[in-house]
Amino acid sequence: MGKFTRVAVMSLLALASFQASAEMKIAVLDYQMALLESDAAKKYSVDAEKQFGAQLQRVKNLEAEAKRLQERLQRDGGQMEQSELEKLELELRQKVREFQLQSRELNEAKAQSDRQMLETLRPRLDAAVEGVLSAGGYDLVLDRGGVIEVKPQFDITRQVIERLNSTR
């Protein structure tokens, strides 16, 4: 009889918690999408392309020159005199080093710029999220990455983007 009572009590507790959860207001948020789809992030992307465009082009040019030298070495290396071959190999190594250096500098500068943009935008994004959560009266918000499928009415990402875009 004791085992039956425990099962009955557990069943009632499960039923009660199910009813409580049925009354919970649940939402899903894709925080990264809200950030990347915002007007501020799109403007930053355009500005960053302008800011780093020349440096990126230099890196691409160095890469193309290094590939051209490597192809020439492979194609004509067997027919070259030793001094010419060594000169071409030295030039290739210099281009590769320069490419690596310029590429690393570009990546570091872009990463620093990205971090600054995030530091600037994060408080506004957090405020937009809080505003949507407060206005919607949500009890539970799940990260979109951890949810397999969700009905559109439970996804508040667009609302967050709209609220973020409306704040300047």
Coordinates of N, CA and C in Angstrom, one line a residue:
M1 N 0.8 -1.2 0.0 CA 0.0 0.0 0.0 C 0.9 1.3 0.0
G2 N 2.0 1.2 0.7 CA 2.9 2.4 0.7 C 3.4 2.7 -0.6
K3 N 3.7 1.7 -1.4 CA 4.3 1.9 -2.8 C 3.2 2.6 -3.7
F4 N 2.0 2.1 -3.6 CA 0.9 2.7 -4.3 C 0.6 4.1 -4.0
T5 N 0.7 4.5 -2.7 CA 0.5 5.8 -2.2 C 1.6 6.8 -2.8
R6 N 2.9 6.3 -2.8 CA 4.0 7.1 -3.3 C 3.8 7.3 -4.8
V7 N 3.4 6.3 -5.5 CA 3.2 6.5 -7.0 C 2.0 7.5 -7.2
A8 N 1.0 7.4 -6.4 CA -0.2 8.3 -6.6 C 0.3 9.7 -6.3
V9 N 1.0 9.9 -5.2 CA 1.5 11.3 -4.9 C 2.4 11.8 -6.0
M10 N 3.3 11.0 -6.5 CA 4.2 11.4 -7.5 C 3.5 11.8 -8.8
S11 N 2.4 11.0 -9.1 CA 1.6 11.3 -10.3 C 0.9 12.6 -10.1
L12 N 0.4 12.9 -8.9 CA -0.3 14.1 -8.7 C 0.7 15.3 -8.8
L13 N 1.9 15.1 -8.2 CA 2.9 16.2 -8.3 C 3.2 16.4 -9.8
A14 N 3.4 15.4 -10.6 CA 3.8 15.5 -12.0 C 2.6 16.2 -12.7
L15 N 1.4 15.9 -12.4 CA 0.2 16.5 -13.1 C 0.2 18.0 -12.7
A16 N 0.4 18.3 -11.4 CA 0.4 19.7 -11.0 C 1.5 20.5 -11.6
S17 N 2.7 19.9 -11.7 CA 3.8 20.6 -12.4 C 3.5 20.8 -13.9
F18 N 2.8 19.8 -14.5 CA 2.5 19.9 -15.9 C 1.5 21.1 -16.1
Q19 N 0.5 21.2 -15.2 CA -0.5 22.3 -15.3 C 0.2 23.6 -15.1
A20 N 1.2 23.7 -14.2 CA 1.9 24.9 -13.9 C 2.7 25.3 -15.2
S21 N 3.3 24.3 -15.8 CA 4.2 24.6 -16.9 C 3.3 25.0 -18.1
A22 N 2.1 24.5 -18.2 CA 1.2 24.8 -19.3 C 0.8 26.3 -19.2
E23 N 0.9 26.9 -18.0 CA 0.6 28.3 -17.8 C 1.8 29.2 -18.0
M24 N 3.0 28.6 -18.1 CA 4.2 29.4 -18.3 C 4.2 29.9 -19.7
K25 N 4.8 31.1 -19.8 CA 5.0 31.8 -21.1 C 6.4 31.6 -21.5
I26 N 6.6 30.8 -22.6 CA 8.0 30.4 -23.0 C 8.3 31.1 -24.3
A27 N 9.5 31.5 -24.5 CA 10.0 32.1 -25.8 C 11.3 31.5 -26.1
V28 N 11.7 31.7 -27.4 CA 13.0 31.3 -27.9 C 13.6 32.5 -28.5
L29 N 14.9 32.7 -28.3 CA 15.7 33.8 -28.8 C 17.0 33.3 -29.4
D30 N 17.3 33.8 -30.6 CA 18.6 33.6 -31.3 C 19.4 34.9 -31.1
Y31 N 20.1 34.9 -30.0 CA 20.9 36.1 -29.6 C 21.8 36.6 -30.7
Q32 N 22.5 35.6 -31.3 CA 23.5 36.0 -32.3 C 22.9 36.6 -33.5
M33 N 21.7 36.0 -33.9 CA 21.0 36.5 -35.1 C 20.5 37.9 -34.8
A34 N 20.0 38.1 -33.6 CA 19.5 39.4 -33.2 C 20.6 40.5 -33.4
L35 N 21.8 40.1 -33.0 CA 23.0 41.0 -33.1 C 23.3 41.2 -34.5
L36 N 23.5 40.2 -35.3 CA 24.0 40.3 -36.6 C 23.0 40.9 -37.6
E37 N 21.7 40.7 -37.3 CA 20.7 41.3 -38.2 C 20.3 42.7 -37.9
S38 N 20.8 43.2 -36.8 CA 20.5 44.6 -36.4 C 21.0 45.6 -37.4
D39 N 20.4 46.8 -37.5 CA 20.9 47.8 -38.4 C 22.3 48.2 -38.0
A40 N 22.6 48.3 -36.8 CA 23.9 48.7 -36.3 C 25.0 47.8 -36.8
A41 N 24.7 46.5 -36.7 CA 25.7 45.5 -37.2 C 25.9 45.5 -38.7
K42 N 24.8 45.7 -39.4 CA 24.9 45.8 -40.9 C 25.7 47.1 -41.3
K43 N 25.5 48.2 -40.6 CA 26.2 49.4 -40.8 C 27.7 49.2 -40.5
Y44 N 28.0 48.5 -39.4 CA 29.4 48.2 -39.0 C 30.0 47.4 -40.1
S45 N 29.3 46.4 -40.6 CA 29.9 45.5 -41.7 C 30.3 46.3 -42.9
V46 N 29.4 47.3 -43.3 CA 29.8 48.1 -44.5 C 31.0 49.0 -44.2
D47 N 30.9 49.6 -43.0 CA 32.1 50.5 -42.6 C 33.4 49.7 -42.5
A48 N 33.3 48.5 -41.9 CA 34.5 47.6 -41.8 C 35.1 47.2 -43.1
E49 N 34.2 47.0 -44.1 CA 34.6 46.6 -45.4 C 35.4 47.8 -46.0
K50 N 34.9 49.0 -45.8 CA 35.6 50.2 -46.3 C 36.9 50.4 -45.6
Q51 N 36.9 50.2 -44.2 CA 38.0 50.5 -43.4 C 39.2 49.5 -43.7
F52 N 38.8 48.2 -44.0 CA 39.8 47.2 -44.1 C 40.0 46.7 -45.6
G53 N 39.2 47.3 -46.5 CA 39.2 46.9 -47.9 C 40.6 47.0 -48.5
A54 N 41.3 48.1 -48.4 CA 42.6 48.2 -49.0 C 43.6 47.2 -48.4
Q55 N 43.6 47.0 -47.1 CA 44.5 46.0 -46.5 C 44.1 44.6 -47.0
L56 N 42.9 44.3 -47.1 CA 42.5 43.0 -47.6 C 42.9 42.8 -49.0
Q57 N 42.8 43.8 -49.8 CA 43.3 43.7 -51.2 C 44.8 43.5 -51.3
R58 N 45.6 44.1 -50.4 CA 47.0 43.9 -50.4 C 47.3 42.4 -50.0
V59 N 46.6 41.9 -49.1 CA 46.8 40.5 -48.7 C 46.4 39.6 -49.9
K60 N 45.3 39.8 -50.6 CA 45.0 39.0 -51.7 C 46.0 39.1 -52.8
N61 N 46.6 40.3 -53.0 CA 47.6 40.5 -54.0 C 48.9 39.7 -53.7
L62 N 49.3 39.7 -52.4 CA 50.4 39.0 -52.0 C 50.2 37.5 -52.2
E63 N 49.0 37.0 -51.9 CA 48.7 35.6 -52.0 C 48.8 35.2 -53.5
A64 N 48.3 36.1 -54.4 CA 48.3 35.8 -55.8 C 49.7 35.8 -56.3
E65 N 50.6 36.7 -55.9 CA 52.0 36.8 -56.3 C 52.7 35.5 -55.8
A66 N 52.4 35.1 -54.6 CA 53.1 33.9 -54.0 C 52.7 32.7 -54.9
K67 N 51.4 32.6 -55.2 CA 50.9 31.4 -56.0 C 51.6 31.5 -57.4
R68 N 51.7 32.6 -58.0 CA 52.3 32.8 -59.3 C 53.8 32.3 -59.2
L69 N 54.5 32.7 -58.2 CA 55.9 32.3 -58.1 C 56.0 30.8 -57.8
Q70 N 55.1 30.3 -57.0 CA 55.2 28.8 -56.8 C 54.9 28.1 -58.1
E71 N 53.9 28.5 -58.8 CA 53.6 27.8 -60.1 C 54.8 27.9 -61.1
R72 N 55.4 29.1 -61.1 CA 56.6 29.2 -62.0 C 57.7 28.3 -61.5
L73 N 57.9 28.2 -60.2 CA 58.9 27.2 -59.7 C 58.6 25.8 -60.1
Q74 N 57.4 25.4 -60.0 CA 57.0 24.0 -60.3 C 57.1 23.8 -61.8
R75 N 56.7 24.8 -62.6 CA 56.7 24.7 -64.1 C 58.1 24.7 -64.7
D76 N 58.9 25.8 -64.2 CA 60.2 26.0 -64.9 C 61.4 25.7 -64.0
G77 N 61.2 25.3 -62.8 CA 62.3 25.1 -61.9 C 63.3 24.2 -62.3
G78 N 63.0 23.1 -63.0 CA 63.9 22.1 -63.5 C 64.8 22.6 -64.6
Q79 N 64.4 23.7 -65.3 CA 65.1 24.2 -66.4 C 66.0 25.4 -66.1
M80 N 65.8 25.9 -64.8 CA 66.5 27.1 -64.4 C 67.9 26.8 -64.0
E81 N 68.8 27.9 -64.1 CA 70.1 27.8 -63.5 C 70.0 27.8 -62.0
Q82 N 70.9 27.3 -61.3 CA 70.9 27.3 -59.8 C 70.7 28.6 -59.2
S83 N 71.4 29.6 -59.7 CA 71.3 31.0 -59.1 C 69.9 31.6 -59.3
E84 N 69.4 31.4 -60.5 CA 68.0 31.9 -60.8 C 67.0 31.1 -59.9
L85 N 67.2 29.8 -59.8 CA 66.3 29.0 -59.0 C 66.3 29.5 -57.5
E86 N 67.5 29.7 -57.0 CA 67.6 30.2 -55.6 C 67.0 31.6 -55.4
K87 N 67.2 32.4 -56.4 CA 66.6 33.8 -56.3 C 65.1 33.7 -56.3
L88 N 64.5 32.8 -57.1 CA 63.1 32.7 -57.2 C 62.5 32.0 -55.9
E89 N 63.2 31.1 -55.3 CA 62.8 30.5 -54.1 C 62.9 31.5 -52.9
L90 N 63.9 32.3 -52.9 CA 64.0 33.4 -51.9 C 62.9 34.4 -52.0
E91 N 62.6 34.8 -53.3 CA 61.5 35.7 -53.5 C 60.1 35.1 -53.0
L92 N 60.0 33.8 -53.3 CA 58.7 33.1 -52.9 C 58.6 33.1 -51.3
R93 N 59.7 32.8 -50.7 CA 59.7 32.7 -49.2 C 59.4 34.1 -48.6
Q94 N 59.9 35.2 -49.2 CA 59.7 36.5 -48.8 C 58.2 36.9 -49.0
K95 N 57.6 36.5 -50.1 CA 56.2 36.8 -50.4 C 55.3 36.1 -49.4
V96 N 55.7 34.8 -49.1 CA 54.9 34.0 -48.2 C 55.0 34.6 -46.8
R97 N 56.2 35.0 -46.3 CA 56.3 35.7 -45.0 C 55.5 37.0 -45.0
E98 N 55.6 37.8 -46.0 CA 54.9 39.1 -46.1 C 53.4 38.8 -46.1
F99 N 53.0 37.8 -46.8 CA 51.5 37.5 -46.8 C 51.1 37.1 -45.4
Q100 N 51.8 36.2 -44.8 CA 51.5 35.8 -43.4 C 51.4 36.9 -42.4
L101 N 52.4 37.8 -42.5 CA 52.4 39.0 -41.6 C 51.3 39.9 -41.9
Q102 N 51.0 40.3 -43.1 CA 49.9 41.2 -43.5 C 48.6 40.5 -43.1
S103 N 48.4 39.2 -43.4 CA 47.2 38.5 -43.0 C 46.9 38.5 -41.5
R104 N 48.0 38.3 -40.8 CA 47.8 38.3 -39.3 C 47.5 39.7 -38.8
E105 N 48.1 40.7 -39.3 CA 47.8 42.1 -38.9 C 46.4 42.4 -39.3
L106 N 45.9 42.0 -40.4 CA 44.6 42.3 -40.8 C 43.6 41.6 -39.9
N107 N 43.8 40.3 -39.6 CA 43.0 39.6 -38.7 C 42.9 40.2 -37.3
E108 N 44.0 40.6 -36.8 CA 44.1 41.2 -35.5 C 43.3 42.5 -35.5
A109 N 43.5 43.3 -36.5 CA 42.9 44.6 -36.5 C 41.4 44.4 -36.7
K110 N 40.9 43.5 -37.5 CA 39.5 43.2 -37.7 C 38.9 42.7 -36.4
A111 N 39.6 41.8 -35.7 CA 39.1 41.2 -34.5 C 39.0 42.3 -33.4
Q112 N 39.9 43.2 -33.3 CA 39.9 44.3 -32.4 C 38.7 45.2 -32.7
S113 N 38.5 45.5 -33.9 CA 37.3 46.3 -34.4 C 36.0 45.6 -34.0
D114 N 36.0 44.3 -34.3 CA 34.7 43.6 -34.0 C 34.5 43.6 -32.5
R115 N 35.5 43.5 -31.6 CA 35.3 43.5 -30.2 C 34.8 44.9 -29.7
Q116 N 35.3 45.9 -30.3 CA 34.8 47.3 -30.0 C 33.4 47.4 -30.4
M117 N 33.0 46.9 -31.5 CA 31.6 47.0 -32.0 C 30.7 46.3 -31.0
L118 N 31.1 45.1 -30.6 CA 30.3 44.3 -29.7 C 30.2 45.0 -28.3
E119 N 31.3 45.6 -27.8 CA 31.2 46.3 -26.5 C 30.3 47.4 -26.6
T120 N 30.2 48.1 -27.7 CA 29.3 49.2 -27.9 C 27.8 48.7 -28.1
L121 N 27.6 47.7 -28.8 CA 26.3 47.2 -29.1 C 25.7 46.3 -28.1
R122 N 26.5 45.6 -27.3 CA 25.9 44.6 -26.4 C 25.0 45.2 -25.3
P123 N 25.3 46.4 -24.7 CA 24.3 47.0 -23.8 C 23.0 47.3 -24.4
R124 N 23.0 47.8 -25.6 CA 21.8 48.1 -26.3 C 21.0 46.8 -26.7
L125 N 21.7 45.8 -27.1 CA 21.1 44.5 -27.4 C 20.5 43.9 -26.1
D126 N 21.2 44.0 -25.0 CA 20.7 43.4 -23.7 C 19.5 44.2 -23.3
A127 N 19.5 45.5 -23.5 CA 18.3 46.3 -23.1 C 17.1 46.0 -24.0
A128 N 17.4 45.8 -25.3 CA 16.3 45.4 -26.2 C 15.7 44.0 -25.8
V129 N 16.6 43.1 -25.4 CA 16.1 41.8 -25.0 C 15.3 41.9 -23.7
E130 N 15.8 42.7 -22.7 CA 15.0 42.9 -21.5 C 13.7 43.6 -21.7
G131 N 13.7 44.5 -22.6 CA 12.4 45.2 -23.0 C 11.4 44.2 -23.6
V132 N 11.8 43.4 -24.5 CA 10.9 42.4 -25.1 C 10.4 41.4 -24.0
L133 N 11.3 41.0 -23.2 CA 11.0 40.0 -22.2 C 10.0 40.6 -21.2
S134 N 10.2 41.8 -20.8 CA 9.3 42.5 -19.8 C 7.9 42.7 -20.5
A135 N 7.9 43.2 -21.7 CA 6.7 43.5 -22.4 C 5.9 42.2 -22.6
G136 N 6.6 41.1 -22.9 CA 5.9 39.9 -23.2 C 5.5 39.1 -21.9
G137 N 6.1 39.4 -20.8 CA 5.9 38.7 -19.6 C 6.3 37.2 -19.6
Y138 N 7.4 36.9 -20.2 CA 7.9 35.6 -20.4 C 8.5 35.0 -19.1
D139 N 8.2 33.7 -18.9 CA 8.7 33.0 -17.7 C 10.0 32.3 -18.0
L140 N 10.1 31.9 -19.2 CA 11.3 31.1 -19.6 C 11.7 31.5 -21.0
V141 N 13.0 31.8 -21.2 CA 13.5 32.0 -22.6 C 14.6 31.1 -22.8
L142 N 14.5 30.4 -24.0 CA 15.5 29.4 -24.4 C 16.3 29.9 -25.5
D143 N 17.6 29.5 -25.5 CA 18.5 29.9 -26.6 C 18.1 29.0 -27.9
R144 N 18.0 29.7 -29.0 CA 17.5 29.0 -30.2 C 18.4 27.9 -30.6
G145 N 19.7 28.0 -30.3 CA 20.7 26.9 -30.6 C 20.4 25.6 -29.9
G146 N 19.7 25.7 -28.7 CA 19.4 24.5 -28.0 C 18.0 23.9 -28.2
V147 N 17.3 24.5 -29.2 CA 15.9 24.1 -29.5 C 15.9 23.4 -30.9
I148 N 15.3 22.3 -31.0 CA 15.3 21.6 -32.3 C 14.3 22.2 -33.2
E149 N 13.1 22.5 -32.7 CA 12.1 23.1 -33.6 C 11.2 24.0 -32.7
V150 N 10.8 25.1 -33.3 CA 9.9 26.0 -32.5 C 8.9 26.7 -33.5
K151 N 7.7 26.9 -33.0 CA 6.7 27.5 -33.8 C 7.1 29.0 -33.8
P152 N 6.8 29.7 -35.0 CA 7.2 31.1 -35.1 C 6.7 32.0 -34.0
Q153 N 5.5 31.7 -33.5 CA 4.9 32.6 -32.5 C 5.7 32.6 -31.2
F154 N 6.6 31.6 -31.0 CA 7.4 31.5 -29.7 C 8.8 32.1 -29.9
D155 N 9.2 32.5 -31.2 CA 10.5 33.0 -31.4 C 10.4 34.5 -31.3
I156 N 11.1 35.1 -30.4 CA 11.1 36.6 -30.2 C 12.2 37.3 -30.8
T157 N 13.0 36.6 -31.6 CA 14.2 37.2 -32.2 C 13.9 38.5 -33.0
R158 N 12.9 38.4 -33.9 CA 12.5 39.5 -34.7 C 12.1 40.7 -33.8
Q159 N 11.4 40.4 -32.7 CA 10.9 41.5 -31.9 C 12.1 42.2 -31.2
V160 N 13.1 41.4 -30.9 CA 14.4 42.0 -30.3 C 15.1 42.8 -31.3
I161 N 15.2 42.4 -32.5 CA 15.8 43.1 -33.6 C 15.1 44.4 -33.8
E162 N 13.8 44.4 -33.9 CA 13.0 45.6 -34.1 C 13.2 46.6 -33.0
R163 N 13.2 46.1 -31.7 CA 13.4 47.0 -30.6 C 14.8 47.6 -30.6
L164 N 15.8 46.8 -30.9 CA 17.2 47.2 -31.0 C 17.3 48.3 -32.1
N165 N 16.7 48.1 -33.2 CA 16.8 49.0 -34.3 C 16.1 50.3 -34.0
S166 N 15.1 50.3 -33.2 CA 14.4 51.5 -32.8 C 15.1 52.4 -31.8
T167 N 16.1 51.8 -31.1 CA 16.9 52.6 -30.2 C 18.1 53.1 -30.9
R168 N 18.5 54.3 -30.6 CA 19.7 54.8 -31.3 C 20.7 55.2 -30.3

